[in-house]
PDB file of C-alpha atoms and ligand atoms in Angstrom:
ATOM      1  CA  MET A   1      80.633  68.332  86.798  1.00 50.00           C
ATOM      2  CA  LEU A   2      79.239  71.473  86.514  1.00 54.00           C
ATOM      3  CA  GLN A   3      76.038  70.727  87.866  1.00 54.00           C
ATOM      4  CA  LEU A   4      77.628  68.993  90.993  1.00 55.00           C
ATOM      5  CA  ASN A   5      77.122  71.776  93.906  1.00 71.00           C
ATOM      6  CA  LYS A   6      74.436  73.831  91.965  1.00 59.00           C
ATOM      7  CA  ASN A   7      71.714  72.808  94.399  1.00 74.00           C
ATOM      8  CA  TYR A   8      72.820  75.530  96.827  1.00 87.00           C
ATOM      9  CA  LYS A   9      71.452  78.669  96.264  1.00 93.00           C
ATOM     10  CA  ARG A  10      74.018  80.543  98.596  1.00 97.00           C
ATOM     11  CA  VAL A  11      77.057  78.639  99.585  1.00 98.00           C
ATOM     12  CA  THR A  12      77.526  78.493 103.182  1.00 98.00           C
ATOM     13  CA  THR A  13      79.897  76.811 106.024  1.00 98.00           C
ATOM     14  CA  ASN A  14      77.281  73.879 106.413  1.00 97.00           C
ATOM     15  CA  SER A  15      77.101  73.791 102.472  1.00 97.00           C
ATOM     16  CA  LEU A  16      80.893  73.092 102.694  1.00 98.00           C
ATOM     17  CA  GLN A  17      80.327  70.441 105.467  1.00 97.00           C
ATOM     18  CA  GLU A  18      77.347  68.923 103.771  1.00 97.00           C
ATOM     19  CA  ILE A  19      79.399  68.382 100.211  1.00 97.00           C
ATOM     20  CA  LYS A  20      82.592  67.118 102.038  1.00 97.00           C
ATOM     21  CA  SER A  21      80.012  64.413 103.710  1.00 96.00           C
ATOM     22  CA  LYS A  22      78.707  63.475 100.844  1.00 96.00           C
ATOM     23  CA  GLY A  23      81.981  62.841  99.013  1.00 96.00           C
ATOM     24  CA  ASP A  24      81.731  65.494  96.355  1.00 97.00           C
ATOM     25  CA  LYS A  25      84.458  68.218  96.096  1.00 98.00           C
ATOM     26  CA  ILE A  26      84.909  71.731  96.705  1.00 98.00           C
ATOM     27  CA  SER A  27      85.958  74.369  94.189  1.00 98.00           C
ATOM     28  CA  MET A  28      87.607  77.452  95.541  1.00 98.00           C
ATOM     29  CA  LEU A  29      89.776  80.475  93.591  1.00 99.00           C
ATOM     30  CA  THR A  30      91.065  83.923  94.871  1.00 99.00           C
ATOM     31  CA  ALA A  31      89.571  87.534  93.409  1.00 99.00           C
ATOM     32  CA  TYR A  32      90.421  90.735  94.098  1.00 99.00           C
ATOM     33  CA  ASP A  33      87.925  92.799  92.284  1.00 98.00           C
ATOM     34  CA  TYR A  34      84.063  92.994  91.192  1.00 98.00           C
ATOM     35  CA  THR A  35      84.263  92.137  87.340  1.00 98.00           C
ATOM     36  CA  LEU A  36      86.138  88.761  87.796  1.00 98.00           C
ATOM     37  CA  ALA A  37      84.326  88.135  91.130  1.00 99.00           C
ATOM     38  CA  LYS A  38      81.493  88.301  89.366  1.00 98.00           C
ATOM     39  CA  ILE A  39      82.115  86.170  86.528  1.00 98.00           C
ATOM     40  CA  ILE A  40      83.595  83.186  88.497  1.00 98.00           C
ATOM     41  CA  ASP A  41      80.774  83.441  90.926  1.00 98.00           C
ATOM     42  CA  LYS A  42      78.115  83.336  87.967  1.00 98.00           C
ATOM     43  CA  ALA A  43      80.047  80.296  86.707  1.00 98.00           C
ATOM     44  CA  GLY A  44      79.534  78.379  90.157  1.00 97.00           C
ATOM     45  CA  ILE A  45      82.583  78.300  92.082  1.00 98.00           C
ATOM     46  CA  ASP A  46      81.847  77.179  95.597  1.00 98.00           C
ATOM     47  CA  ILE A  47      84.306  79.740  97.470  1.00 98.00           C
ATOM     48  CA  ILE A  48      85.895  82.786  96.732  1.00 99.00           C
ATOM     49  CA  LEU A  49      89.063  83.701  98.681  1.00 99.00           C
ATOM     50  CA  VAL A  50      90.011  87.438  98.620  1.00 99.00           C
ATOM     51  CA  GLY A  51      93.625  86.498  99.407  1.00 98.00           C
ATOM     52  CA  ASP A  52      96.428  88.384 100.624  1.00 98.00           C
ATOM     53  CA  SER A  53      97.847  87.016  97.275  1.00 98.00           C
ATOM     54  CA  ALA A  54      96.425  90.366  96.175  1.00 98.00           C
ATOM     55  CA  SER A  55      99.532  91.964  97.505  1.00 98.00           C
ATOM     56  CA  ASN A  56     101.529  89.734  94.516  1.00 97.00           C
ATOM     57  CA  VAL A  57      98.950  89.610  91.825  1.00 98.00           C
ATOM     58  CA  MET A  58      97.191  93.347  92.185  1.00 98.00           C
ATOM     59  CA  ALA A  59     100.174  95.245  93.649  1.00 98.00           C
ATOM     60  CA  GLY A  60     103.320  93.612  91.999  1.00 97.00           C
ATOM     61  CA  HIS A  61     105.086  92.904  95.737  1.00 98.00           C
ATOM     62  CA  GLU A  62     107.490  90.450  95.712  1.00 96.00           C
ATOM     63  CA  THR A  63     105.671  88.267  98.945  1.00 98.00           C
ATOM     64  CA  THR A  64     102.158  89.375 101.051  1.00 98.00           C
ATOM     65  CA  LEU A  65     103.685  90.989 103.547  1.00 98.00           C
ATOM     66  CA  PRO A  66     103.481  94.599 102.394  1.00 98.00           C
ATOM     67  CA  ILE A  67      99.261  94.346 102.189  1.00 98.00           C
ATOM     68  CA  THR A  68      97.586  96.322 104.623  1.00 98.00           C
ATOM     69  CA  LEU A  69      94.103  95.693 106.390  1.00 98.00           C
ATOM     70  CA  ASP A  70      92.629  98.928 104.611  1.00 98.00           C
ATOM     71  CA  GLN A  71      93.812  97.615 101.108  1.00 98.00           C
ATOM     72  CA  MET A  72      92.235  94.108 102.152  1.00 99.00           C
ATOM     73  CA  ILE A  73      88.667  95.716 103.061  1.00 98.00           C
ATOM     74  CA  TYR A  74      89.030  97.599  99.408  1.00 98.00           C
ATOM     75  CA  HIS A  75      89.361  94.547  97.298  1.00 99.00           C
ATOM     76  CA  ALA A  76      87.110  92.222  99.628  1.00 99.00           C
ATOM     77  CA  SER A  77      84.140  94.827  99.367  1.00 98.00           C
ATOM     78  CA  SER A  78      84.677  94.912  95.912  1.00 98.00           C
ATOM     79  CA  VAL A  79      84.238  91.143  95.382  1.00 99.00           C
ATOM     80  CA  VAL A  80      81.632  91.013  98.045  1.00 98.00           C
ATOM     81  CA  ARG A  81      79.673  93.314  95.786  1.00 98.00           C
ATOM     82  CA  ALA A  82      79.410  91.152  93.224  1.00 98.00           C
ATOM     83  CA  VAL A  83      78.685  87.980  94.825  1.00 98.00           C
ATOM     84  CA  GLU A  84      75.276  85.977  94.906  1.00 98.00           C
ATOM     85  CA  ARG A  85      76.108  82.627  95.413  1.00 98.00           C
ATOM     86  CA  ALA A  86      79.868  81.727  96.834  1.00 98.00           C
ATOM     87  CA  LEU A  87      81.161  81.919 100.343  1.00 98.00           C
ATOM     88  CA  VAL A  88      83.567  84.771 100.316  1.00 99.00           C
ATOM     89  CA  VAL A  89      86.682  84.193 102.696  1.00 99.00           C
ATOM     90  CA  VAL A  90      88.791  87.096 103.080  1.00 99.00           C
ATOM     91  CA  ASP A  91      92.712  86.698 104.258  1.00 98.00           C
ATOM     92  CA  MET A  92      93.739  88.562 107.397  1.00 98.00           C
ATOM     93  CA  PRO A  93      96.896  90.520 106.374  1.00 98.00           C
ATOM     94  CA  PHE A  94     100.364  89.571 107.740  1.00 98.00           C
ATOM     95  CA  GLY A  95     100.617  91.480 111.127  1.00 97.00           C
ATOM     96  CA  THR A  96      96.653  92.186 112.000  1.00 98.00           C
ATOM     97  CA  TYR A  97      96.263  88.786 114.143  1.00 98.00           C
ATOM     98  CA  GLN A  98     100.029  87.222 115.185  1.00 95.00           C
ATOM     99  CA  GLY A  99     100.541  89.838 117.733  1.00 92.00           C
ATOM    100  CA  ASN A 100      97.766  89.396 120.502  1.00 95.00           C
ATOM    101  CA  SER A 101      94.416  87.941 120.050  1.00 98.00           C
ATOM    102  CA  LYS A 102      92.613  91.174 120.968  1.00 97.00           C
ATOM    103  CA  GLU A 103      94.095  93.011 118.033  1.00 97.00           C
ATOM    104  CA  ALA A 104      93.054  90.075 115.915  1.00 98.00           C
ATOM    105  CA  LEU A 105      89.557  90.271 116.892  1.00 98.00           C
ATOM    106  CA  TYR A 106      89.286  93.622 116.031  1.00 98.00           C
ATOM    107  CA  SER A 107      91.076  93.045 112.868  1.00 98.00           C
ATOM    108  CA  ALA A 108      88.542  89.981 111.606  1.00 98.00           C
ATOM    109  CA  ILE A 109      85.624  92.354 112.979  1.00 98.00           C
ATOM    110  CA  ARG A 110      86.651  95.166 110.809  1.00 98.00           C
ATOM    111  CA  ILE A 111      86.993  92.653 107.970  1.00 98.00           C
ATOM    112  CA  MET A 112      83.414  91.473 108.787  1.00 98.00           C
ATOM    113  CA  LYS A 113      81.807  94.936 109.338  1.00 98.00           C
ATOM    114  CA  GLU A 114      83.435  96.867 106.472  1.00 98.00           C
ATOM    115  CA  THR A 115      83.320  94.331 103.803  1.00 98.00           C
ATOM    116  CA  GLY A 116      80.296  92.197 104.186  1.00 98.00           C
ATOM    117  CA  GLY A 117      82.368  89.069 103.750  1.00 98.00           C
ATOM    118  CA  HIS A 118      81.479  85.840 105.141  1.00 98.00           C
ATOM    119  CA  SER A 119      84.568  84.506 107.215  1.00 98.00           C
ATOM    120  CA  ILE A 120      88.267  85.335 107.395  1.00 98.00           C
ATOM    121  CA  LYS A 121      91.271  82.879 107.067  1.00 98.00           C
ATOM    122  CA  LEU A 122      94.568  83.302 108.986  1.00 98.00           C
ATOM    123  CA  GLU A 123      97.910  81.007 108.659  1.00 98.00           C
ATOM    124  CA  GLY A 124      99.275  79.000 111.077  1.00 98.00           C
ATOM    125  CA  GLY A 125      98.522  76.513 113.956  1.00 98.00           C
ATOM    126  CA  SER A 126      99.337  76.560 117.724  1.00 98.00           C
ATOM    127  CA  GLU A 127     101.496  79.734 117.381  1.00 97.00           C
ATOM    128  CA  ILE A 128      98.275  81.656 116.726  1.00 98.00           C
ATOM    129  CA  ILE A 129      95.690  79.588 118.356  1.00 98.00           C
ATOM    130  CA  ASP A 130      94.580  82.421 121.067  1.00 98.00           C
ATOM    131  CA  SER A 131      93.838  84.451 118.050  1.00 98.00           C
ATOM    132  CA  VAL A 132      91.841  81.739 116.316  1.00 98.00           C
ATOM    133  CA  ASN A 133      89.793  81.149 119.493  1.00 98.00           C
ATOM    134  CA  ARG A 134      89.013  84.659 120.536  1.00 98.00           C
ATOM    135  CA  ILE A 135      87.908  85.496 116.346  1.00 98.00           C
ATOM    136  CA  LEU A 136      85.480  82.139 116.598  1.00 98.00           C
ATOM    137  CA  SER A 137      84.051  83.227 120.191  1.00 98.00           C
ATOM    138  CA  ALA A 138      82.656  86.354 118.585  1.00 98.00           C
ATOM    139  CA  GLY A 139      80.678  84.187 115.888  1.00 98.00           C
ATOM    140  CA  ILE A 140      82.993  84.623 113.061  1.00 98.00           C
ATOM    141  CA  PRO A 141      83.752  81.677 110.923  1.00 98.00           C
ATOM    142  CA  VAL A 142      87.502  80.871 110.689  1.00 99.00           C
ATOM    143  CA  MET A 143      89.360  78.819 108.113  1.00 99.00           C
ATOM    144  CA  GLY A 144      92.903  77.818 108.705  1.00 98.00           C
ATOM    145  CA  HIS A 145      96.061  77.753 106.473  1.00 98.00           C
ATOM    146  CA  LEU A 146      98.626  75.156 107.114  1.00 98.00           C
ATOM    147  CA  GLY A 147     101.766  73.636 105.229  1.00 98.00           C
ATOM    148  CA  LEU A 148     103.112  76.385 102.854  1.00 98.00           C
ATOM    149  CA  THR A 149     102.148  79.504 104.926  1.00 97.00           C
ATOM    150  CA  PRO A 150     103.552  82.746 102.665  1.00 97.00           C
ATOM    151  CA  GLN A 151     103.488  85.242 105.595  1.00 97.00           C
ATOM    152  CA  SER A 152     106.188  83.198 106.936  1.00 96.00           C
ATOM    153  CA  ILE A 153     108.410  83.379 103.851  1.00 96.00           C
ATOM    154  CA  TYR A 154     111.468  85.050 105.618  1.00 96.00           C
ATOM    155  CA  LYS A 155     111.269  82.089 108.337  1.00 93.00           C
ATOM    156  CA  PHE A 156     111.026  79.434 105.698  1.00 92.00           C
ATOM    157  CA  GLY A 157     113.478  80.946 103.134  1.00 94.00           C
ATOM    158  CA  THR A 158     112.162  79.210 100.569  1.00 93.00           C
ATOM    159  CA  TYR A 159     108.740  78.635  98.505  1.00 94.00           C
ATOM    160  CA  THR A 160     109.495  74.690  98.388  1.00 95.00           C
ATOM    161  CA  VAL A 161     107.359  71.913  99.351  1.00 97.00           C
ATOM    162  CA  ARG A 162     106.446  72.032 103.109  1.00 96.00           C
ATOM    163  CA  ALA A 163     106.246  69.231 105.853  1.00 96.00           C
ATOM    164  CA  LYS A 164     108.682  66.459 103.745  1.00 96.00           C
ATOM    165  CA  GLU A 165     110.332  65.661 107.414  1.00 97.00           C
ATOM    166  CA  GLU A 166     108.528  63.499 109.776  1.00 97.00           C
ATOM    167  CA  GLU A 167     108.758  66.351 112.463  1.00 97.00           C
ATOM    168  CA  GLU A 168     107.174  68.871 110.749  1.00 97.00           C
ATOM    169  CA  ALA A 169     104.631  66.493 109.302  1.00 98.00           C
ATOM    170  CA  ASN A 170     103.591  65.514 112.764  1.00 98.00           C
ATOM    171  CA  LYS A 171     103.285  69.118 113.966  1.00 98.00           C
ATOM    172  CA  LEU A 172     100.725  69.757 111.180  1.00 98.00           C
ATOM    173  CA  ILE A 173      98.506  66.989 111.803  1.00 98.00           C
ATOM    174  CA  ALA A 174      98.146  68.314 115.429  1.00 98.00           C
ATOM    175  CA  ASP A 175      98.081  71.471 114.239  1.00 98.00           C
ATOM    176  CA  SER A 176      95.179  70.445 111.709  1.00 98.00           C
ATOM    177  CA  LYS A 177      93.326  68.787 114.617  1.00 98.00           C
ATOM    178  CA  MET A 178      93.767  72.014 116.715  1.00 98.00           C
ATOM    179  CA  LEU A 179      92.174  73.820 114.717  1.00 98.00           C
ATOM    180  CA  GLU A 180      89.536  71.528 113.874  1.00 98.00           C
ATOM    181  CA  ASP A 181      88.689  71.412 117.770  1.00 98.00           C
ATOM    182  CA  ALA A 182      88.721  74.909 118.174  1.00 98.00           C
ATOM    183  CA  GLY A 183      85.996  75.303 115.626  1.00 98.00           C
ATOM    184  CA  CYS A 184      87.563  76.151 112.256  1.00 98.00           C
ATOM    185  CA  PHE A 185      84.998  75.520 109.536  1.00 98.00           C
ATOM    186  CA  ALA A 186      87.648  74.487 107.022  1.00 98.00           C
ATOM    187  CA  ILE A 187      91.551  74.269 106.405  1.00 98.00           C
ATOM    188  CA  VAL A 188      93.775  75.005 103.376  1.00 98.00           C
ATOM    189  CA  LEU A 189      96.900  72.907 103.091  1.00 98.00           C
ATOM    190  CA  GLU A 190      99.402  74.566 100.779  1.00 98.00           C
ATOM    191  CA  LYS A 191     102.269  72.973  99.085  1.00 98.00           C
ATOM    192  CA  ILE A 192     102.875  69.628 101.178  1.00 98.00           C
ATOM    193  CA  PRO A 193     103.286  65.976 100.209  1.00 98.00           C
ATOM    194  CA  ALA A 194      99.877  64.533  98.462  1.00 98.00           C
ATOM    195  CA  LYS A 195     100.005  61.333 100.970  1.00 98.00           C
ATOM    196  CA  LEU A 196     100.273  63.456 104.382  1.00 98.00           C
ATOM    197  CA  ALA A 197      97.360  66.061 102.911  1.00 98.00           C
ATOM    198  CA  GLN A 198      95.416  62.650 102.269  1.00 98.00           C
ATOM    199  CA  LYS A 199      95.998  61.598 105.594  1.00 98.00           C
ATOM    200  CA  ILE A 200      94.784  64.978 107.424  1.00 98.00           C
ATOM    201  CA  ALA A 201      91.655  65.258 105.278  1.00 98.00           C
ATOM    202  CA  SER A 202      90.442  61.588 106.260  1.00 97.00           C
ATOM    203  CA  ASN A 203      91.307  62.475 110.030  1.00 96.00           C
ATOM    204  CA  LEU A 204      89.442  65.900 109.990  1.00 98.00           C
ATOM    205  CA  THR A 205      85.624  66.186 109.673  1.00 98.00           C
ATOM    206  CA  ILE A 206      86.188  69.437 108.219  1.00 98.00           C
ATOM    207  CA  PRO A 207      86.876  70.061 104.601  1.00 98.00           C
ATOM    208  CA  VAL A 208      90.549  70.265 103.785  1.00 98.00           C
ATOM    209  CA  ILE A 209      91.230  72.142 100.506  1.00 98.00           C
ATOM    210  CA  GLY A 210      94.292  71.849  98.952  1.00 98.00           C
ATOM    211  CA  ILE A 211      96.860  74.006  96.528  1.00 98.00           C
ATOM    212  CA  GLY A 212      99.844  71.633  95.701  1.00 98.00           C
ATOM    213  CA  ALA A 213      98.516  69.284  98.197  1.00 98.00           C
ATOM    214  CA  GLY A 214      96.916  66.498  95.541  1.00 98.00           C
ATOM    215  CA  ASN A 215      93.718  65.145  94.597  1.00 98.00           C
ATOM    216  CA  LYS A 216      92.822  63.179  97.660  1.00 98.00           C
ATOM    217  CA  VAL A 217      91.437  66.438  99.862  1.00 98.00           C
ATOM    218  CA  ASP A 218      87.948  67.657  99.848  1.00 98.00           C
ATOM    219  CA  GLY A 219      88.624  70.554  97.414  1.00 98.00           C
ATOM    220  CA  GLN A 220      90.905  72.862  95.467  1.00 98.00           C
ATOM    221  CA  VAL A 221      91.658  76.427  95.329  1.00 99.00           C
ATOM    222  CA  LEU A 222      94.329  78.127  92.743  1.00 98.00           C
ATOM    223  CA  VAL A 223      95.089  81.891  92.520  1.00 98.00           C
ATOM    224  CA  LEU A 224      92.710  82.849  89.510  1.00 98.00           C
ATOM    225  CA  HIS A 225      95.204  85.037  87.401  1.00 98.00           C
ATOM    226  CA  ASP A 226      97.522  82.042  87.560  1.00 98.00           C
ATOM    227  CA  MET A 227      94.948  79.328  86.313  1.00 98.00           C
ATOM    228  CA  LEU A 228      93.700  82.041  83.523  1.00 98.00           C
ATOM    229  CA  GLY A 229      97.304  82.525  82.243  1.00 98.00           C
ATOM    230  CA  MET A 230      97.969  85.739  83.018  1.00 97.00           C
ATOM    231  CA  ASN A 231     101.708  85.274  83.978  1.00 92.00           C
ATOM    232  CA  HIS A 232     104.533  83.533  82.325  1.00 89.00           C
ATOM    233  CA  GLU A 233     106.545  83.939  85.314  1.00 90.00           C
ATOM    234  CA  PHE A 234     105.070  81.664  88.113  1.00 92.00           C
ATOM    235  CA  ASN A 235     105.412  77.897  87.310  1.00 94.00           C
ATOM    236  CA  PRO A 236     105.038  75.562  90.061  1.00 96.00           C
ATOM    237  CA  ARG A 237     104.108  71.923  89.196  1.00 96.00           C
ATOM    238  CA  PHE A 238     100.705  72.200  90.522  1.00 97.00           C
ATOM    239  CA  LEU A 239      99.442  75.093  88.796  1.00 98.00           C
ATOM    240  CA  ARG A 240      97.157  74.070  85.845  1.00 98.00           C
ATOM    241  CA  ARG A 241      96.628  76.704  83.104  1.00 98.00           C
ATOM    242  CA  TYR A 242      93.227  76.680  81.621  1.00 98.00           C
ATOM    243  CA  LEU A 243      93.261  79.651  79.569  1.00 98.00           C
ATOM    244  CA  ASN A 244      96.628  81.511  78.126  1.00 98.00           C
ATOM    245  CA  LEU A 245      94.915  85.008  78.859  1.00 98.00           C
ATOM    246  CA  TYR A 246      98.534  86.687  78.743  1.00 98.00           C
ATOM    247  CA  GLU A 247      98.825  86.074  75.021  1.00 98.00           C
ATOM    248  CA  ASP A 248      95.251  86.650  74.200  1.00 98.00           C
ATOM    249  CA  ILE A 249      95.472  90.106  75.980  1.00 98.00           C
ATOM    250  CA  SER A 250      98.698  91.100  74.153  1.00 98.00           C
ATOM    251  CA  LYS A 251      97.074  89.983  70.832  1.00 98.00           C
ATOM    252  CA  GLY A 252      93.969  92.190  71.386  1.00 98.00           C
ATOM    253  CA  VAL A 253      96.102  95.374  72.707  1.00 98.00           C
ATOM    254  CA  LYS A 254      98.606  94.708  69.929  1.00 98.00           C
ATOM    255  CA  GLN A 255      95.677  94.544  67.497  1.00 98.00           C
ATOM    256  CA  TYR A 256      94.026  97.919  68.920  1.00 98.00           C
ATOM    257  CA  ILE A 257      97.309  99.871  68.836  1.00 98.00           C
ATOM    258  CA  SER A 258      97.607  99.020  65.225  1.00 98.00           C
ATOM    259  CA  ASP A 259      93.769  99.871  64.406  1.00 98.00           C
ATOM    260  CA  VAL A 260      94.216 103.104  65.743  1.00 98.00           C
ATOM    261  CA  ARG A 261      97.785 103.641  64.041  1.00 98.00           C
ATOM    262  CA  ASN A 262      96.505 103.335  60.524  1.00 98.00           C
ATOM    263  CA  SER A 263      93.069 105.035  61.527  1.00 98.00           C
ATOM    264  CA  ASP A 264      91.155 101.546  61.242  1.00 98.00           C
ATOM    265  CA  PHE A 265      89.326 102.525  64.351  1.00 98.00           C
ATOM    266  CA  PRO A 266      86.746 104.001  65.031  1.00 98.00           C
ATOM    267  CA  ASN A 267      85.373 103.178  61.730  1.00 98.00           C
ATOM    268  CA  LYS A 268      81.909 104.976  60.489  1.00 97.00           C
ATOM    269  CA  ASN A 269      79.675 102.308  62.278  1.00 98.00           C
ATOM    270  CA  GLU A 270      81.689 103.392  65.658  1.00 98.00           C
ATOM    271  CA  GLN A 271      81.279 107.207  65.550  1.00 97.00           C
ATOM    272  CA  TYR A 272      78.449 109.361  65.623  1.00 97.00           C
TER     273      TYR A 272
HETATM  274  O1  LIG B   1      96.657  84.533  99.078  1.00 79.35           O
HETATM  275  C1  LIG B   1      96.151  83.479  98.305  1.00 79.35           C
HETATM  276  O2  LIG B   1      95.601  83.371  97.335  1.00 79.35           O
HETATM  277  C2  LIG B   1      95.831  82.047  99.127  1.00 79.35           C
HETATM  278  C3  LIG B   1      95.936  80.589  98.712  1.00 79.35           C
HETATM  279  C4  LIG B   1      97.106  80.583  97.766  1.00 79.35           C
HETATM  280  C5  LIG B   1      95.319  79.600  99.402  1.00 79.35           C
HETATM  281  O3  LIG B   1      96.050  82.013 100.231  1.00 79.35           O
END
């Protein structure tokens, strides 16, 4: 299993296409800093997403809306310095591409120039297609993001499953095709019915990466801090926790406090 996509020394958008064509699966996780990006890159992850979920995970905001372009650039450049193999995708933050396509291109160029990232991701379909086209025309690879798009949370009003009704499902199918036809190299589908995600993945030639979209797509993405079990509060059905780092870190820190209080740390071997 770990050997799956190991033959790629450096994952590119072409490698992802190849992985899909072979019927293999693409692994993707978020990272926002140098240290964790280094670990997951060495572990063999295919794509590292510098997600705007940094707004929640790193900065403690309730939504992804407040994070700025400068803050995303800071996170992304830290990640890029660590990565040797994975394809790095950087989220365009809210307000940097929806207004007009010129501003979208300017924001995307800043991300590419100032971070060294390999591609950008933005949320939405037909509403932002002018921005997608303009960014693509500058030679910048674009990943789409449809379904639950957290930057539109105040329009949706809730984080529940999207596209359960036919009208929304049909728009999603049309948007995914539009993004593929425009030239996007992949699409993330977030929190939609598994059957719909399967239909979209089989309709498209580009890879479809799911989060809460079942396993009949071409790959999976999770927020790193969630899958490492670093928080207890976020419990969606799609989340599988592979570790319980909240407990492990808390245990380690409690032991340290106790050792310091008891003058057990440092001992003779830990001093000069
Ligand atoms: O920002 C993010 O972490 C994301 C993933 C949930 C796909 O967009």
